[in-house]
């Protein structure tokens, strides 16, 4: 039987709290909307906000109300004033940490596209993609997929917040990129659906938000920074810069991920998500840097530094994410808050592997 629509497409089940702040939010969300304590979160000073479990989960809880929501949670919480005030306090702490992490990138004389290229060329992050291609075992690859499921099952949605905030060439370029991400209107080609097939092929739960409890703070942070940028009009330049960096550093790693799965014996159903990105993101790279970000700055020159800030932050947080995985594996421990479940047979028929047709709707293995 096919998985119920609410499991595949949301809303997600409320996760387990990770500290006093997220516990207070989870407890509140289980009740009808009401005012939170005025001093909730006022003494929030974590040593490292980017990797603080309580802060990052609190932000994720608040942000998800603007996406698919939480199962059983009153939708009116989305705009509850005291919850928004708490979110704003958390955002100030998070944004300050992000700005300390990368400083203020300077815009070169050659322009914002050249600045993006310089940032990408200088990125010396850990070799996560090479490890997954050449050495990672099945357990490690499954862990990587669990981490990425938090974003990929809603792929493209955070950056779509920019669409109503743009006009002219930047908007046209973003529409072109997002149209591909959403499969040109075909469900079976949507990148989120392709990733769901990869999860299924690896014997993992394909439900929306199914792996939030397993995702550590650094994984939530890679998602929260997109929501931070997307939900604030003042950060539209940073959002486009983040997307540009994402596209400019995507093609080669995705080739490696697909080859890593092939090395482990997986077929085209499992690798199609990654294979699709090899060509698509090579095209998107030029559109994002020159047409989208370049187009934005031609219309709004004052946003050039914001574009480079968003790109730099995206690269920096992804370096922290990659380092967490590789350091965990080198130490012989799981990179997840809870180990990935044991592998089980996929539910997609093996006959699909011999076909060039798009993968059919899949059933979920809940483990």
PDB file of C-alpha atoms in Angstrom, residues 202-344:
ATOM      1  CA  UNK A 202      18.616   2.713   0.670  1.00  0.00           C
ATOM      2  CA  UNK A 203      15.907   1.284   2.901  1.00  0.00           C
ATOM      3  CA  UNK A 204      15.225   4.541   4.748  1.00  0.00           C
ATOM      4  CA  UNK A 205      11.985   6.182   5.850  1.00  0.00           C
ATOM      5  CA  UNK A 206      10.828   8.479   3.042  1.00  0.00           C
ATOM      6  CA  UNK A 207       8.330  10.489   5.091  1.00  0.00           C
ATOM      7  CA  UNK A 208       8.660  14.277   5.148  1.00  0.00           C
ATOM      8  CA  UNK A 209      10.678  15.288   8.206  1.00  0.00           C
ATOM      9  CA  UNK A 210      11.121  11.666   9.262  1.00  0.00           C
ATOM     10  CA  UNK A 211      14.774  12.136  10.223  1.00  0.00           C
ATOM     11  CA  UNK A 212      14.723  15.442  12.108  1.00  0.00           C
ATOM     12  CA  UNK A 213      15.393  13.800  15.472  1.00  0.00           C
ATOM     13  CA  UNK A 214      18.522  12.153  14.053  1.00  0.00           C
ATOM     14  CA  UNK A 215      19.881  15.371  12.522  1.00  0.00           C
ATOM     15  CA  UNK A 216      22.404  17.212  14.729  1.00  0.00           C
ATOM     16  CA  UNK A 217      22.489  20.980  15.163  1.00  0.00           C
ATOM     17  CA  UNK A 218      24.958  21.572  12.337  1.00  0.00           C
ATOM     18  CA  UNK A 219      22.590  19.839   9.910  1.00  0.00           C
ATOM     19  CA  UNK A 220      19.656  21.912  11.130  1.00  0.00           C
ATOM     20  CA  UNK A 221      21.837  25.021  10.790  1.00  0.00           C
ATOM     21  CA  UNK A 222      22.430  24.362   7.087  1.00  0.00           C
ATOM     22  CA  UNK A 223      18.634  24.467   6.707  1.00  0.00           C
ATOM     23  CA  UNK A 224      17.919  27.256   9.180  1.00  0.00           C
ATOM     24  CA  UNK A 225      20.209  29.732   7.459  1.00  0.00           C
ATOM     25  CA  UNK A 226      18.188  29.313   4.242  1.00  0.00           C
ATOM     26  CA  UNK A 227      14.984  29.973   6.168  1.00  0.00           C
ATOM     27  CA  UNK A 228      16.558  32.957   7.927  1.00  0.00           C
ATOM     28  CA  UNK A 229      17.499  34.461   4.570  1.00  0.00           C
ATOM     29  CA  UNK A 230      14.244  33.500   2.880  1.00  0.00           C
ATOM     30  CA  UNK A 231      11.831  34.799   5.497  1.00  0.00           C
ATOM     31  CA  UNK A 232      13.378  38.262   5.717  1.00  0.00           C
ATOM     32  CA  UNK A 233      13.075  40.563   2.725  1.00  0.00           C
ATOM     33  CA  UNK A 234      16.143  42.498   3.894  1.00  0.00           C
ATOM     34  CA  UNK A 235      18.195  39.327   3.302  1.00  0.00           C
ATOM     35  CA  UNK A 236      17.050  38.620  -0.250  1.00  0.00           C
ATOM     36  CA  UNK A 237      20.551  39.307  -1.554  1.00  0.00           C
ATOM     37  CA  UNK A 238      22.028  36.786   0.877  1.00  0.00           C
ATOM     38  CA  UNK A 239      19.419  34.233  -0.180  1.00  0.00           C
ATOM     39  CA  UNK A 240      20.382  34.560  -3.850  1.00  0.00           C
ATOM     40  CA  UNK A 241      24.073  34.448  -2.968  1.00  0.00           C
ATOM     41  CA  UNK A 242      23.495  31.265  -1.004  1.00  0.00           C
ATOM     42  CA  UNK A 243      21.690  29.686  -3.950  1.00  0.00           C
ATOM     43  CA  UNK A 244      24.446  30.740  -6.341  1.00  0.00           C
ATOM     44  CA  UNK A 245      27.142  29.158  -4.168  1.00  0.00           C
ATOM     45  CA  UNK A 246      24.970  26.072  -3.826  1.00  0.00           C
ATOM     46  CA  UNK A 247      24.663  25.709  -7.590  1.00  0.00           C
ATOM     47  CA  UNK A 248      28.304  26.575  -8.296  1.00  0.00           C
ATOM     48  CA  UNK A 249      29.581  23.832  -5.981  1.00  0.00           C
ATOM     49  CA  UNK A 250      27.035  21.142  -6.795  1.00  0.00           C
ATOM     50  CA  UNK A 251      27.816  19.470 -10.102  1.00  0.00           C
ATOM     51  CA  UNK A 252      31.076  17.682  -9.279  1.00  0.00           C
ATOM     52  CA  UNK A 253      30.052  16.526  -5.778  1.00  0.00           C
ATOM     53  CA  UNK A 254      26.824  15.084  -7.143  1.00  0.00           C
ATOM     54  CA  UNK A 255      28.809  13.157  -9.733  1.00  0.00           C
ATOM     55  CA  UNK A 256      30.855  11.729  -6.870  1.00  0.00           C
ATOM     56  CA  UNK A 257      27.774  10.844  -4.827  1.00  0.00           C
ATOM     57  CA  UNK A 258      26.246   8.975  -7.753  1.00  0.00           C
ATOM     58  CA  UNK A 259      29.498   7.112  -8.394  1.00  0.00           C
ATOM     59  CA  UNK A 260      29.728   6.247  -4.713  1.00  0.00           C
ATOM     60  CA  UNK A 261      26.303   4.634  -4.790  1.00  0.00           C
ATOM     61  CA  UNK A 262      27.243   2.734  -7.944  1.00  0.00           C
ATOM     62  CA  UNK A 263      30.391   1.502  -6.192  1.00  0.00           C
ATOM     63  CA  UNK A 264      28.164   0.158  -3.429  1.00  0.00           C
ATOM     64  CA  UNK A 265      26.053  -1.715  -5.979  1.00  0.00           C
ATOM     65  CA  UNK A 266      23.052   0.567  -6.309  1.00  0.00           C
ATOM     66  CA  UNK A 267      21.183   1.108  -9.553  1.00  0.00           C
ATOM     67  CA  UNK A 268      19.888   4.104 -11.505  1.00  0.00           C
ATOM     68  CA  UNK A 269      16.807   4.449  -9.311  1.00  0.00           C
ATOM     69  CA  UNK A 270      19.077   5.238  -6.373  1.00  0.00           C
ATOM     70  CA  UNK A 271      21.495   7.439  -8.317  1.00  0.00           C
ATOM     71  CA  UNK A 272      19.059   9.359 -10.514  1.00  0.00           C
ATOM     72  CA  UNK A 273      18.730  12.231  -8.028  1.00  0.00           C
ATOM     73  CA  UNK A 274      22.495  12.812  -8.094  1.00  0.00           C
ATOM     74  CA  UNK A 275      22.895  12.140 -11.816  1.00  0.00           C
ATOM     75  CA  UNK A 276      20.163  14.682 -12.575  1.00  0.00           C
ATOM     76  CA  UNK A 277      22.111  17.385 -10.735  1.00  0.00           C
ATOM     77  CA  UNK A 278      25.353  16.836 -12.633  1.00  0.00           C
ATOM     78  CA  UNK A 279      24.041  18.408 -15.839  1.00  0.00           C
ATOM     79  CA  UNK A 280      21.317  20.635 -14.372  1.00  0.00           C
ATOM     80  CA  UNK A 281      23.596  22.392 -11.893  1.00  0.00           C
ATOM     81  CA  UNK A 282      26.338  22.920 -14.472  1.00  0.00           C
ATOM     82  CA  UNK A 283      23.795  25.037 -16.358  1.00  0.00           C
ATOM     83  CA  UNK A 284      22.358  26.612 -13.207  1.00  0.00           C
ATOM     84  CA  UNK A 285      25.832  27.728 -12.134  1.00  0.00           C
ATOM     85  CA  UNK A 286      26.071  30.279 -14.924  1.00  0.00           C
ATOM     86  CA  UNK A 287      22.463  31.404 -14.608  1.00  0.00           C
ATOM     87  CA  UNK A 288      22.804  31.869 -10.845  1.00  0.00           C
ATOM     88  CA  UNK A 289      26.048  33.838 -10.882  1.00  0.00           C
ATOM     89  CA  UNK A 290      25.572  36.056 -13.926  1.00  0.00           C
ATOM     90  CA  UNK A 291      21.840  36.336 -14.629  1.00  0.00           C
ATOM     91  CA  UNK A 292      20.378  35.995 -11.146  1.00  0.00           C
ATOM     92  CA  UNK A 293      22.946  37.590  -8.816  1.00  0.00           C
ATOM     93  CA  UNK A 294      24.408  39.824 -11.500  1.00  0.00           C
ATOM     94  CA  UNK A 295      20.908  40.875 -12.524  1.00  0.00           C
ATOM     95  CA  UNK A 296      19.963  41.653  -8.926  1.00  0.00           C
ATOM     96  CA  UNK A 297      23.009  43.839  -8.363  1.00  0.00           C
ATOM     97  CA  UNK A 298      22.492  45.715 -11.621  1.00  0.00           C
ATOM     98  CA  UNK A 299      19.067  46.738 -10.340  1.00  0.00           C
ATOM     99  CA  UNK A 300      20.032  47.059  -6.653  1.00  0.00           C
ATOM    100  CA  UNK A 301      23.803  47.728  -6.441  1.00  0.00           C
ATOM    101  CA  UNK A 302      23.702  48.098  -2.654  1.00  0.00           C
ATOM    102  CA  UNK A 303      22.948  44.370  -2.310  1.00  0.00           C
ATOM    103  CA  UNK A 304      26.285  43.177  -3.752  1.00  0.00           C
ATOM    104  CA  UNK A 305      27.890  42.642  -0.357  1.00  0.00           C
ATOM    105  CA  UNK A 306      24.788  40.788   0.869  1.00  0.00           C
ATOM    106  CA  UNK A 307      25.044  38.406  -2.086  1.00  0.00           C
ATOM    107  CA  UNK A 308      28.633  37.556  -1.222  1.00  0.00           C
ATOM    108  CA  UNK A 309      27.802  37.240   2.478  1.00  0.00           C
ATOM    109  CA  UNK A 310      25.089  34.683   1.715  1.00  0.00           C
ATOM    110  CA  UNK A 311      27.453  32.701  -0.490  1.00  0.00           C
ATOM    111  CA  UNK A 312      30.260  32.791   2.075  1.00  0.00           C
ATOM    112  CA  UNK A 313      27.989  31.691   4.909  1.00  0.00           C
ATOM    113  CA  UNK A 314      26.565  28.831   2.850  1.00  0.00           C
ATOM    114  CA  UNK A 315      30.043  27.553   2.082  1.00  0.00           C
ATOM    115  CA  UNK A 316      31.253  28.011   5.662  1.00  0.00           C
ATOM    116  CA  UNK A 317      28.369  26.174   7.306  1.00  0.00           C
ATOM    117  CA  UNK A 318      28.638  23.393   4.756  1.00  0.00           C
ATOM    118  CA  UNK A 319      32.318  23.047   5.696  1.00  0.00           C
ATOM    119  CA  UNK A 320      31.283  22.612   9.316  1.00  0.00           C
ATOM    120  CA  UNK A 321      28.743  20.010   8.247  1.00  0.00           C
ATOM    121  CA  UNK A 322      31.296  18.069   6.199  1.00  0.00           C
ATOM    122  CA  UNK A 323      33.857  18.214   9.002  1.00  0.00           C
ATOM    123  CA  UNK A 324      31.308  16.850  11.456  1.00  0.00           C
ATOM    124  CA  UNK A 325      30.609  13.815   9.282  1.00  0.00           C
ATOM    125  CA  UNK A 326      34.238  13.064   8.495  1.00  0.00           C
ATOM    126  CA  UNK A 327      35.431  13.597  12.072  1.00  0.00           C
ATOM    127  CA  UNK A 328      32.676  11.336  13.389  1.00  0.00           C
ATOM    128  CA  UNK A 329      33.524   8.568  10.951  1.00  0.00           C
ATOM    129  CA  UNK A 330      37.269   8.882  11.601  1.00  0.00           C
ATOM    130  CA  UNK A 331      36.540   8.407  15.304  1.00  0.00           C
ATOM    131  CA  UNK A 332      34.436   5.334  14.574  1.00  0.00           C
ATOM    132  CA  UNK A 333      31.132   6.849  15.675  1.00  0.00           C
ATOM    133  CA  UNK A 334      27.885   7.794  13.993  1.00  0.00           C
ATOM    134  CA  UNK A 335      27.477  11.327  12.664  1.00  0.00           C
ATOM    135  CA  UNK A 336      23.797  11.245  13.640  1.00  0.00           C
ATOM    136  CA  UNK A 337      22.249  11.970  17.017  1.00  0.00           C
ATOM    137  CA  UNK A 338      20.881   8.433  16.777  1.00  0.00           C
ATOM    138  CA  UNK A 339      22.472   5.816  14.522  1.00  0.00           C
ATOM    139  CA  UNK A 340      20.870   5.219  11.153  1.00  0.00           C
ATOM    140  CA  UNK A 341      18.564   2.183  11.165  1.00  0.00           C
ATOM    141  CA  UNK A 342      19.850  -1.074   9.707  1.00  0.00           C
ATOM    142  CA  UNK A 343      19.479  -1.480   5.967  1.00  0.00           C
ATOM    143  CA  UNK A 344      16.364  -3.239   4.747  1.00  0.00           C
TER     144      UNK A 344
END
